Coordinates of C-alpha atoms (C1' of nucleotides) in Angstrom, one line a residue:
Chain A
X87 CA 0.0 0.0 0.0
X88 CA 1.4 3.3 0.9
X89 CA 5.1 3.7 1.2
X90 CA 7.7 6.3 1.7
X91 CA 11.2 4.9 2.0
X92 CA 11.4 1.9 4.2
X93 CA 9.4 2.9 7.1
X94 CA 6.4 0.6 7.3
X95 CA 3.3 2.2 6.0
X96 CA 1.3 2.1 9.2
X97 CA 4.1 3.3 11.3
X98 CA 4.8 6.3 9.1
X99 CA 1.1 7.1 8.8
X100 CA 0.4 7.2 12.5
X101 CA 3.6 9.0 13.2
X102 CA 2.8 11.6 10.6
X103 CA -0.8 11.8 11.9
X104 CA 0.4 12.5 15.4
X105 CA 2.9 15.0 14.2
X106 CA 0.5 16.9 12.1
X107 CA -2.2 16.8 14.8
X108 CA 0.2 18.2 17.4
X109 CA 1.5 20.8 14.9
X110 CA -2.1 21.8 14.4
X111 CA -2.7 22.0 18.1
X112 CA 0.3 24.2 18.6
X113 CA -0.8 26.6 16.0
X114 CA -4.1 26.8 17.8
X115 CA -5.9 26.9 14.6
X116 CA -9.6 27.2 14.4
X117 CA -11.3 25.2 11.7
X118 CA -13.4 27.2 9.2
X119 CA -16.9 26.2 8.2
X120 CA -17.7 27.0 4.6
X121 CA -21.1 26.7 2.9
X122 CA -21.3 25.2 -0.6
X123 CA -20.3 27.2 -3.7
X124 CA -18.1 29.7 -1.9
X125 CA -14.7 30.9 -3.1
X126 CA -12.1 30.6 -0.5
X127 CA -9.1 32.0 -2.4
X128 CA -8.5 33.4 -5.8
X129 CA -5.9 33.0 -8.4
X130 CA -3.3 35.6 -7.9
X131 CA -3.9 36.1 -4.2
X132 CA -0.9 36.0 -2.0
X133 CA -0.5 32.4 -1.0
X134 CA 0.0 32.3 2.7
X135 CA -2.0 29.3 3.9
X136 CA -2.6 25.7 3.2
X137 CA -5.8 24.1 4.1
X138 CA -6.4 20.6 5.6
X139 CA -9.8 19.3 4.6
X140 CA -11.8 17.8 7.5
X141 CA -15.1 17.3 5.7
X142 CA -16.7 18.2 2.4
X143 CA -15.4 18.4 -1.1
X144 CA -13.8 21.4 -2.7
X145 CA -12.0 22.1 -6.0
X146 CA -9.2 24.2 -7.3
X147 CA -9.8 25.8 -10.7
X148 CA -8.5 28.3 -13.2
X149 CA -10.4 30.8 -15.2
X150 CA -9.6 31.7 -18.8
X151 CA -10.0 35.2 -20.1
X152 CA -13.2 34.3 -21.9
X153 CA -14.8 32.9 -18.8
X154 CA -14.3 29.2 -19.5
X155 CA -13.0 27.3 -16.6
X156 CA -10.8 24.3 -15.9
X157 CA -11.1 22.4 -12.6
X158 CA -7.6 21.4 -11.8
X159 CA -8.0 19.2 -8.7
X160 CA -10.7 17.8 -6.5
X161 CA -10.1 18.0 -2.8
X162 CA -11.7 15.5 -0.4
X163 CA -11.5 15.0 3.3
X164 CA -7.9 14.3 4.4
X165 CA -6.4 16.3 1.5
X166 CA -4.0 19.1 1.8
X167 CA -4.9 22.1 -0.4
X168 CA -2.4 24.6 -1.7
X169 CA 0.8 22.6 -2.1
X170 CA 1.2 23.9 -5.6
X171 CA 1.4 27.4 -4.3
X172 CA 4.5 26.7 -2.2
X173 CA 6.6 27.2 -5.3
X174 CA 5.7 30.9 -5.8
X175 CA 4.5 34.0 -4.2
X176 CA 1.0 33.9 -5.5
X177 CA -1.7 31.3 -5.7
X178 CA -1.9 29.7 -9.2
X179 CA -5.6 28.8 -8.9
X180 CA -8.8 29.6 -7.1
X181 CA -10.5 27.4 -4.5
X182 CA -14.2 26.8 -4.2
X183 CA -16.3 24.6 -1.9
X184 CA -18.6 22.1 -3.5
X185 CA -20.4 21.2 -0.3
X186 CA -20.6 22.4 3.2
X187 CA -17.0 22.0 4.3
X188 CA -14.9 22.2 7.4
X189 CA -11.3 23.1 6.7
X190 CA -8.2 23.9 8.8
X191 CA -6.1 26.8 7.6
X192 CA -2.4 26.3 8.1
X193 CA -0.2 29.4 7.6
X194 CA 2.8 28.5 5.5
X195 CA 4.9 30.3 8.1
X196 CA 4.2 27.4 10.4
X197 CA 6.3 25.3 8.0
X198 CA 9.4 27.2 9.0
X199 CA 9.1 26.1 12.6
X200 CA 11.9 23.8 13.7
X201 CA 9.4 21.2 14.5
X202 CA 8.6 21.1 10.8
X203 CA 11.7 19.3 9.9
X204 CA 12.0 17.1 12.9
X205 CA 8.4 16.0 13.1
X206 CA 6.8 13.9 10.5
X207 CA 5.0 16.9 8.9
X208 CA 7.4 17.1 6.0
X209 CA 7.0 13.5 5.3
X210 CA 3.2 13.8 5.5
X211 CA 3.2 16.7 3.1
X212 CA 5.5 15.0 0.7
X213 CA 3.3 12.0 0.6
X214 CA 0.3 14.1 -0.1
X215 CA 2.2 15.9 -2.8
X216 CA 3.1 12.6 -4.4
X217 CA -0.5 11.5 -4.3
X218 CA -1.7 14.7 -5.9
X219 CA 0.9 14.3 -8.6
X220 CA -0.3 10.8 -9.4
X221 CA -3.8 12.2 -9.7
X222 CA -2.6 15.0 -12.0
X223 CA -0.8 12.6 -14.2
X224 CA -3.9 10.4 -14.6
X225 CA -6.1 13.3 -15.2
X226 CA -3.8 14.6 -17.9
X227 CA -4.0 11.3 -19.7
X228 CA -7.7 11.2 -19.6
X229 CA -8.2 14.8 -20.7
X230 CA -5.5 14.7 -23.3
X231 CA -6.2 11.4 -24.9
X232 CA -9.6 10.0 -24.2
X233 CA -12.9 10.8 -25.8
X234 CA -15.8 12.1 -23.9
X235 CA -17.2 8.7 -23.0
X236 CA -14.0 7.4 -21.6
X237 CA -13.3 10.5 -19.7
X238 CA -16.5 10.3 -17.9
X239 CA -16.0 6.6 -17.1
X240 CA -12.5 7.4 -16.0
X241 CA -13.8 10.0 -13.6
X242 CA -16.3 7.7 -12.0
X243 CA -13.6 5.0 -11.6
X244 CA -11.3 7.6 -10.1
X245 CA -13.9 8.6 -7.6
X246 CA -14.6 5.0 -6.8
X247 CA -11.0 4.4 -6.3
X248 CA -10.5 7.4 -4.1
X249 CA -13.5 7.1 -1.9
X250 CA -12.9 6.1 1.7
X251 CA -11.6 2.6 1.7
X252 CA -13.8 1.3 4.4
X253 CA -17.2 2.2 3.1
X254 CA -18.2 -1.0 1.4
X255 CA -20.2 -3.2 3.8
X256 CA -23.1 -4.3 1.7
X257 CA -26.6 -4.2 3.2
X258 CA -29.1 -6.9 2.7
X259 CA -29.9 -5.4 -0.8
X260 CA -28.4 -6.8 -4.0
X261 CA -26.1 -3.9 -4.5
X262 CA -22.8 -4.1 -2.8
X263 CA -22.0 -0.6 -1.6
X264 CA -18.7 -1.4 -3.2
X265 CA -20.0 -0.3 -6.5
X266 CA -21.5 2.9 -5.2
X267 CA -20.0 6.3 -5.6
X268 CA -21.0 9.8 -4.6
X269 CA -20.4 12.3 -7.3
X270 CA -21.6 15.6 -5.9
X271 CA -20.8 17.6 -9.0
X272 CA -23.3 19.0 -11.5
X273 CA -22.7 18.4 -15.2
X274 CA -21.1 21.7 -15.8
X275 CA -18.6 21.0 -13.1
X276 CA -17.9 17.5 -14.5
X277 CA -17.3 19.1 -17.8
X278 CA -14.9 21.7 -16.3
X279 CA -13.0 18.9 -14.7
X280 CA -12.7 16.8 -17.8
X281 CA -12.4 19.5 -20.4
X282 CA -15.8 18.9 -21.9
X283 CA -19.0 20.9 -22.3
X284 CA -21.9 20.3 -20.0
X285 CA -23.9 19.1 -23.0
X286 CA -21.4 16.5 -23.8
X287 CA -21.4 15.3 -20.2
X288 CA -25.2 15.0 -20.2
X289 CA -25.3 13.0 -23.4
X290 CA -22.5 10.7 -22.2
X291 CA -24.1 10.0 -18.9
X292 CA -27.5 9.3 -20.5
X293 CA -25.8 6.9 -22.9
X294 CA -23.9 5.1 -20.2
X295 CA -27.1 4.7 -18.3
X296 CA -29.0 3.4 -21.3
X297 CA -26.3 0.8 -21.9
X298 CA -26.5 -0.4 -18.3
X299 CA -23.1 0.7 -17.2
X300 CA -24.4 3.0 -14.5
X301 CA -27.6 3.8 -12.6
X302 CA -28.1 7.3 -11.3
X303 CA -29.9 8.5 -8.2
X304 CA -29.1 12.2 -7.8
X305 CA -25.5 12.5 -7.0
X306 CA -25.2 8.8 -6.2
X307 CA -24.2 6.4 -8.9
X308 CA -24.2 2.7 -9.1
X309 CA -21.4 1.2 -11.2
X310 CA -23.2 -1.8 -12.7
X311 CA -20.3 -3.1 -14.7
X312 CA -17.3 -2.0 -12.8
X313 CA -15.0 -4.5 -14.5
X314 CA -16.1 -3.6 -18.0
X315 CA -15.6 0.0 -17.2
X316 CA -12.1 -0.5 -15.9
X317 CA -11.2 -2.5 -19.0
X318 CA -12.7 0.2 -21.2
X319 CA -10.3 2.9 -20.0
X320 CA -7.5 0.6 -18.9
X321 CA -7.8 1.8 -15.4
X322 CA -5.3 0.7 -12.8
X323 CA -6.0 1.4 -9.2
X324 CA -3.9 3.9 -7.3
X325 CA -2.8 3.8 -3.7
X326 CA -4.6 6.5 -1.9
X327 CA -4.0 7.2 1.7
X328 CA -7.2 7.0 3.7
X329 CA -8.0 10.1 5.6
X330 CA -5.8 9.8 8.7
X331 CA -6.4 13.2 10.2
X332 CA -10.2 13.4 10.4
X333 CA -11.6 9.9 10.6
X334 CA -15.1 11.2 11.0
X335 CA -15.5 11.4 7.3
X336 CA -16.0 7.7 7.2
X337 CA -19.3 7.5 8.9
X338 CA -20.4 10.6 7.1
X339 CA -20.1 9.0 3.8
X340 CA -21.8 5.9 4.9
X341 CA -24.7 8.0 6.1
X342 CA -24.8 9.8 2.8
X343 CA -25.1 6.7 0.8
X344 CA -27.5 5.0 3.2
X345 CA -29.8 7.9 3.1
X346 CA -29.7 8.5 -0.6
X347 CA -30.2 5.0 -2.2
X348 CA -32.7 2.9 -0.3
X349 CA -34.9 2.9 -3.4
X350 CA -32.2 1.5 -5.6
X351 CA -31.7 -1.6 -3.6
X352 CA -35.4 -2.5 -3.9
X353 CA -36.7 -1.6 -7.3
X354 CA -34.7 -2.6 -10.3
X355 CA -35.0 0.6 -12.3
X356 CA -36.6 0.5 -15.7
X357 CA -33.6 2.3 -17.2
X358 CA -31.8 -0.9 -17.1
X359 CA -34.1 -3.0 -19.3
X360 CA -32.7 -3.2 -22.8
X361 CA -32.9 0.0 -24.8
Chain B
X239 CA 10.8 34.5 -6.2
X240 CA 11.0 31.1 -4.6
X241 CA 9.6 30.7 -1.2
X242 CA 8.9 28.1 1.4
X243 CA 7.7 29.4 4.7
X244 CA 9.6 32.4 5.9
X245 CA 13.2 31.3 5.2
X246 CA 14.7 33.6 2.7
X247 CA 14.7 32.1 -0.8
X248 CA 18.4 32.1 -1.2
X249 CA 19.1 30.8 2.3
X250 CA 16.8 27.9 1.8
X251 CA 18.0 27.2 -1.6
X252 CA 21.7 27.0 -0.7
X253 CA 21.0 25.1 2.4
X254 CA 18.9 22.6 0.5
X255 CA 21.6 22.4 -2.2
X256 CA 24.3 21.6 0.3
X257 CA 22.1 19.1 2.0
X258 CA 21.1 17.3 -1.1
X259 CA 24.7 17.3 -2.4
X260 CA 26.0 15.8 0.8
X261 CA 23.2 13.3 0.8
X262 CA 24.2 12.3 -2.7
X263 CA 27.8 12.0 -1.7
X264 CA 26.9 9.8 1.3
X265 CA 25.0 7.5 -1.0
X266 CA 28.1 7.3 -3.2
X267 CA 25.9 7.4 -6.2
X268 CA 27.2 7.1 -9.7
X269 CA 25.5 9.2 -12.3
X270 CA 24.1 7.4 -15.3
X271 CA 24.6 8.5 -18.8
X272 CA 21.7 7.8 -21.1
X273 CA 21.6 8.2 -24.9
X274 CA 18.5 9.8 -26.5
X275 CA 15.3 7.9 -26.9
X276 CA 15.9 5.3 -24.2
X277 CA 13.3 4.1 -21.7
X278 CA 14.7 4.2 -18.2
X279 CA 11.7 2.8 -16.4
X280 CA 8.3 1.6 -17.3
X281 CA 4.8 2.1 -15.9
X282 CA 4.1 -0.7 -13.5
X283 CA 7.7 -1.3 -12.5
X284 CA 8.5 -1.3 -8.8
X285 CA 9.3 2.3 -7.9
X286 CA 12.5 2.2 -6.0
X287 CA 14.5 5.2 -7.2
X288 CA 14.2 8.9 -7.9
X289 CA 16.4 10.5 -10.4
X290 CA 18.0 13.9 -10.2
X291 CA 18.6 15.4 -13.7
X292 CA 22.1 16.8 -14.2
X293 CA 21.8 17.4 -17.9
X294 CA 19.6 16.6 -20.8
X295 CA 15.8 16.5 -21.1
X296 CA 13.5 13.5 -20.4
X297 CA 9.8 13.0 -20.1
X298 CA 7.4 10.8 -18.2
X299 CA 4.6 9.3 -20.3
X300 CA 1.7 6.9 -20.2
X301 CA 0.6 4.5 -22.9
X302 CA -3.0 3.8 -23.7
X303 CA -4.2 0.3 -24.7
X304 CA -4.4 1.4 -28.3
X305 CA -0.9 2.7 -28.4
X306 CA -1.6 6.3 -28.1
X307 CA 0.5 8.2 -25.7
X308 CA 0.3 11.1 -23.3
X309 CA 3.4 12.8 -22.1
X310 CA 2.7 13.8 -18.6
X311 CA 5.7 15.8 -17.6
X312 CA 8.9 17.2 -19.1
X313 CA 12.1 16.9 -17.0
X314 CA 14.9 19.3 -17.3
X315 CA 18.2 19.7 -15.6
X316 CA 17.7 20.3 -11.9
X317 CA 14.4 18.4 -11.8
X318 CA 13.6 15.5 -9.6
X319 CA 11.9 12.6 -11.4
X320 CA 9.6 10.1 -9.7
X321 CA 8.0 12.1 -6.9
X322 CA 4.6 10.9 -8.0
X323 CA 5.7 7.3 -7.5
X324 CA 6.2 7.9 -3.7
X325 CA 2.5 7.4 -3.1
X326 CA 2.4 3.8 -4.3
X327 CA 4.3 0.6 -4.8
X328 CA 4.6 0.9 -8.5
X329 CA 5.5 3.5 -11.0
X330 CA 2.6 5.2 -12.6
X331 CA 4.3 6.2 -15.8
X332 CA 7.3 5.4 -18.0
X333 CA 10.4 7.5 -18.3
X334 CA 12.3 8.2 -21.5
X335 CA 15.2 10.4 -22.5
X336 CA 14.8 13.0 -25.1
X337 CA 18.5 13.9 -25.4
X338 CA 21.7 12.5 -24.1
X339 CA 21.3 12.8 -20.4
X340 CA 23.2 12.5 -17.2
X341 CA 21.0 11.5 -14.2
X342 CA 21.6 10.6 -10.6
X343 CA 19.6 7.7 -9.3
X344 CA 18.6 8.1 -5.7
X345 CA 17.1 5.0 -4.0
X346 CA 14.0 5.9 -2.2
X347 CA 15.4 3.9 0.7
X348 CA 17.8 6.8 1.2
X349 CA 14.8 8.9 2.2
X350 CA 14.5 7.0 5.4
X351 CA 17.9 7.9 6.7
X352 CA 17.7 10.2 9.7
X353 CA 19.5 12.8 7.8
X354 CA 16.5 13.0 5.5
X355 CA 14.4 14.8 8.1
X356 CA 17.0 16.9 9.7
X357 CA 18.7 18.0 6.6
X358 CA 17.1 20.2 4.0
X359 CA 16.4 17.3 1.7
X360 CA 12.7 17.1 2.6
X361 CA 12.3 20.8 2.0
X362 CA 14.0 20.6 -1.3
X363 CA 11.8 17.7 -2.4
X364 CA 8.7 19.5 -1.2
X365 CA 9.6 22.5 -3.2
X366 CA 10.2 20.5 -6.3
X367 CA 6.9 18.7 -5.8
X368 CA 5.2 22.1 -5.5
X369 CA 6.8 23.2 -8.7
X370 CA 5.7 20.1 -10.5
X371 CA 2.2 20.6 -9.3
X372 CA 2.1 24.1 -10.6
X373 CA 3.2 22.8 -14.0
X374 CA 0.6 20.1 -13.9
X375 CA -2.1 22.5 -13.2
X376 CA -1.1 24.8 -16.0
X377 CA -0.8 21.9 -18.4
X378 CA -4.3 20.7 -17.5
X379 CA -5.8 24.1 -18.3
X380 CA -4.1 24.2 -21.6
X381 CA -4.9 20.6 -22.6
X382 CA -8.4 20.8 -21.2
X383 CA -9.6 24.2 -22.5
X384 CA -7.4 25.6 -25.2
X385 CA -7.6 25.0 -29.0
X386 CA -4.6 23.6 -30.8
X387 CA -3.1 27.0 -31.6
X388 CA -3.2 28.2 -28.1
X389 CA -1.9 25.0 -26.7
X390 CA 1.2 25.2 -28.9
X391 CA 1.7 28.9 -28.0
X392 CA 1.3 28.0 -24.4
X393 CA 3.9 25.3 -24.6
X394 CA 6.5 27.6 -26.1
X395 CA 5.8 30.2 -23.4
X396 CA 6.2 27.6 -20.8
X397 CA 9.5 26.5 -22.2
X398 CA 10.6 30.2 -22.4
X399 CA 9.6 30.7 -18.8
X400 CA 11.2 27.5 -17.6
X401 CA 14.5 27.8 -19.4
X402 CA 17.5 28.6 -17.3
X403 CA 17.1 32.1 -16.1
X404 CA 20.6 33.3 -16.9
X405 CA 20.7 32.5 -20.6
X406 CA 19.8 35.8 -22.0
X407 CA 22.8 37.9 -22.9
X408 CA 22.2 39.1 -26.4
X409 CA 24.9 39.1 -28.9
X410 CA 25.5 41.8 -31.4
X411 CA 22.7 40.5 -33.5
X412 CA 19.2 42.0 -33.5
X413 CA 17.7 39.1 -31.7
X414 CA 17.8 39.2 -27.9
X415 CA 18.5 35.7 -26.7
X416 CA 15.7 36.5 -24.3
X417 CA 13.2 35.5 -27.0
X418 CA 14.9 32.2 -27.9
X419 CA 13.9 28.9 -26.8
X420 CA 15.1 25.4 -27.4
X421 CA 12.4 22.9 -28.1
X422 CA 14.1 19.6 -28.7
X423 CA 10.9 17.7 -29.3
X424 CA 9.6 16.4 -32.6
X425 CA 6.0 17.2 -33.6
X426 CA 4.7 13.8 -32.5
X427 CA 6.1 14.4 -29.1
X428 CA 4.7 17.9 -28.9
X429 CA 1.4 16.4 -29.8
X430 CA 1.7 13.7 -27.2
X431 CA 2.4 16.4 -24.7
X432 CA -0.5 18.7 -25.6
X433 CA -3.1 16.1 -26.5
X434 CA -2.9 16.8 -30.2
X435 CA -2.1 14.8 -33.3
X436 CA 1.2 15.4 -35.0
X437 CA -0.6 16.7 -38.0
X438 CA -2.3 19.4 -36.0
X439 CA 1.0 20.4 -34.5
X440 CA 2.5 20.8 -37.9
X441 CA -0.3 22.9 -39.2
X442 CA -0.3 25.1 -36.2
X443 CA 3.5 25.7 -36.2
X444 CA 3.4 26.5 -39.9
X445 CA 0.6 28.9 -39.3
X446 CA 2.3 30.7 -36.4
X447 CA 5.4 31.0 -38.5
X448 CA 3.5 32.5 -41.4
X449 CA 1.9 35.0 -39.1
X450 CA 5.2 36.1 -37.8
X451 CA 4.9 34.9 -34.3
X452 CA 7.8 32.6 -34.4
X453 CA 10.8 31.7 -36.5
X454 CA 12.1 28.2 -36.6
X455 CA 15.6 26.9 -37.0
X456 CA 15.6 23.2 -36.2
X457 CA 14.8 22.8 -32.5
X458 CA 15.5 26.5 -31.8
X459 CA 12.6 28.9 -32.0
X460 CA 12.6 32.7 -31.9
X461 CA 9.5 34.2 -30.3
X462 CA 9.0 37.2 -32.4
X463 CA 6.0 38.5 -30.6
X464 CA 6.4 37.4 -27.1
X465 CA 4.0 39.9 -25.6
X466 CA 1.3 39.1 -28.1
X467 CA 1.7 35.5 -27.4
X468 CA 1.4 35.9 -23.7
X469 CA -1.7 37.9 -24.2
X470 CA -3.1 35.3 -26.5
X471 CA -3.1 32.6 -23.9
X472 CA -3.3 34.8 -20.8
X473 CA 0.0 33.5 -19.7
X474 CA 1.3 34.5 -16.3
X475 CA 4.9 33.6 -15.4
X476 CA 5.6 31.0 -12.8
X477 CA 8.5 31.0 -10.3
X478 CA 10.8 28.3 -11.3
X479 CA 13.8 27.4 -9.2
X480 CA 16.9 27.6 -11.3
X481 CA 19.0 24.4 -11.4
X482 CA 20.8 24.6 -8.1
X483 CA 22.4 21.2 -8.1
X484 CA 24.1 21.0 -11.4
X485 CA 25.0 24.5 -12.6
X486 CA 26.8 23.2 -15.6
X487 CA 23.6 23.2 -17.6
X488 CA 23.8 27.0 -17.9
X489 CA 26.7 27.1 -20.2
X490 CA 25.5 24.1 -22.1
X491 CA 22.3 25.9 -23.1
X492 CA 24.2 29.0 -24.1
X493 CA 26.4 26.8 -26.3
X494 CA 23.5 25.1 -27.8
X495 CA 21.9 28.4 -28.8
X496 CA 25.1 30.0 -29.9
X497 CA 25.9 27.1 -32.2
X498 CA 22.4 26.7 -33.7
X499 CA 21.3 30.2 -34.7
X500 CA 24.1 32.3 -36.1
X501 CA 22.2 32.4 -39.4
X502 CA 19.1 33.8 -37.9
X503 CA 20.8 36.9 -36.6
X504 CA 22.2 37.7 -40.0
X505 CA 19.6 36.8 -42.6
X506 CA 16.0 37.9 -42.0
X507 CA 14.3 34.8 -43.1
X508 CA 11.9 34.9 -46.0
X509 CA 9.2 33.2 -44.0
X510 CA 8.6 36.4 -42.2
X511 CA 7.8 38.7 -45.1
X512 CA 4.1 39.0 -45.3
X513 CA 2.3 35.9 -46.6
Chain C
dC103 C1' 23.2 8.4 -53.3
dG104 C1' 19.8 6.5 -50.7
dC105 C1' 17.4 5.5 -46.6
dA106 C1' 14.8 6.4 -42.3
dG107 C1' 12.6 9.5 -39.8
dA108 C1' 10.3 13.9 -39.7
dT109 C1' 7.4 17.3 -41.7
dT110 C1' 4.0 19.1 -44.8
dT111 C1' -0.2 18.9 -47.4
dG112 C1' -4.9 17.8 -48.7
dA113 C1' -9.4 15.6 -48.3
dA114 C1' -12.9 13.1 -45.8
dA115 C1' -14.9 11.7 -41.5
dA116 C1' -15.7 12.0 -36.7
dT117 C1' -16.1 14.2 -32.4
dC118 C1' -17.3 17.8 -29.8
dG119 C1' -18.9 22.6 -28.9
dT120 C1' -22.4 26.1 -29.4
dC121 C1' -27.0 27.6 -29.4
dA122 C1' -31.5 27.3 -28.1
dA123 C1' -35.5 25.5 -26.3
dA124 C1' -38.0 22.1 -23.6
dA125 C1' -38.3 19.3 -19.7
dA126 C1' -37.2 17.8 -15.1
dC127 C1' -36.0 18.8 -10.5
dC128 C1' -35.8 21.3 -6.0
dG129 C1' -36.7 24.0 -2.3
dT130 C1' -39.9 27.6 -0.9
dG131 C1' -44.1 29.6 0.2
dG132 C1' -48.8 30.1 -0.3
Chain D
dC16 C1' -50.8 19.8 -1.5
dC17 C1' -49.9 22.7 -5.2
dA18 C1' -48.0 26.6 -7.5
dC19 C1' -43.7 29.0 -8.6
dG20 C1' -39.0 30.5 -9.8
dG21 C1' -34.4 29.1 -10.4
dT22 C1' -31.3 25.8 -11.5
dT23 C1' -30.0 21.6 -13.8
dT24 C1' -30.6 18.3 -17.3
dT25 C1' -32.0 16.8 -21.7
dT26 C1' -32.6 17.1 -26.6
dG27 C1' -31.8 18.4 -31.5
dA28 C1' -29.6 20.9 -35.1
dC29 C1' -25.7 23.0 -36.9
dG30 C1' -20.9 24.3 -37.4
dA31 C1' -16.2 24.2 -36.2
dT32 C1' -12.1 22.0 -34.9
dT33 C1' -9.5 18.1 -35.0
dT34 C1' -8.4 13.4 -36.2
dT35 C1' -7.3 10.1 -39.5
dC36 C1' -5.5 8.5 -43.7
dA37 C1' -2.3 8.8 -47.3
dA38 C1' 0.9 10.6 -50.1
dA39 C1' 4.5 13.8 -51.1
dT40 C1' 8.4 16.4 -49.5
dC41 C1' 12.2 17.4 -46.8
dT42 C1' 16.4 16.4 -43.7
dG43 C1' 20.2 14.4 -41.7
dC44 C1' 23.4 11.0 -42.1
dG45 C1' 26.0 6.9 -43.3

DNA sequence: CGCAGATTTGAAAATCGTCAAAAACCGTGG
DNA sequence: CCACGGTTTTTGACGATTTTCAAATCTGCG
């Protein structure tokens, strides 16, 4: 699973967790609560803080002169936001909440404390940076070389891969929660993430639904043919570190899924029957 | 310029340089010489080493099932290759040399040495990771939202921005070396980098040349209307750290340019005169 | 000189974006 | 419980960009 050098994964992780937690405590940082759809920072602002995500999704995006937009990275609970800004004076992208979020601002000045080097914080950040790079690379392949259909499939697989590892205890219903994902993005946002128009996203989703690959219930999606989909886009799983800082997210996601798809487990939707 | 926390840029940089150098020395690592066009590692290989680039360009790329390719990141002297692999067991992309290269393999096991945390190595790597993320984000915007023309322009500006800072002492000719870039990629590679076909790249380059934006001499390109180009793609400069580990690259690039464009400074090429 | 790779060029086909309008959905308030 | 306004999704037609395919040209080099 996770690895940095030869330290055992679990060792490193718990060490880093403790270090980061205590660093947070020392800074006496108050978490910020953000409602959905709010901008937290803008491209070009002075970059003075990182954010640790406790709950809720956010995304970093860039605006083009003509108003078009590219979402550059999704942020989920446990992620560190703003690593890219450490290379320059100013932020290279804007940050917006997708849901109601709780985030912990960390002034970059805290990184100069002596404890930064001796504690596991540097290691933790480095691992998070590595994870982000892996996501970036994959995204680039999808956006650069796949058609609309495959890009959408790819995104769903990525979300499936990245969701908290320990969600999947199936209920008595037929559908293993293992094939459920939560995709709390509207189609315009999906398009902005994949370099597509909202129209293209809509058509693709409908088509995938008709063909029985997926089933949609609001923001929840059942991946009916997970293996086929993985083959379709040649998807290889990545190693994501589960959220070690704010474990609470686990139960939250289970709640979300439990509350949003009871119907699916009972009625085999009509959308699935042939075409 | 560069910044990580509150340490002064120069301080941090020289500290990191010394730390990384001594770490390299301790490992007693022999640099590797690689001829052009060689694969150094493959997607899926066990990821056990990073590479520090001393000279020459390389790139990381992913192959799709049908043989198409996406170049994910360019590596230039001073770069660290393989940070993305630190998040998992296996490498997520392949690595190939573009030119004759000299690279220093660094076993990831070296990162577990105590000196890793106390020295500036972690800081150095973190900064490099931040830099790479900034490039990834920009690339994603270009590939996801720009048309072929703007993508190509964007790439040239990126290369211009990223080239060693201290190249630009103009000779007696008209052309300030400040507007010269070296783009040692063939058109297929440019396409693989930008998510375009080689045909599209060719047409775009010809067009830009006809319109007087650029002038081509082999892999050397003169940016005739730098300001216009920056405006065209809304390009904002990034802060790249000059190569602090292997300074030699500086003179190398100057040599390259000097040897490859004497003609340009003397004969105003016909390609420029109207259309 | 001749070969292999790289670039250029043209034409046809496919994908995707844009535009615009209709339908569906959602939370709110009557 | 229903009506209402705003947002999101769906749908169709059209046009533009890009890819693909194929052939011709160019370049560097042995």
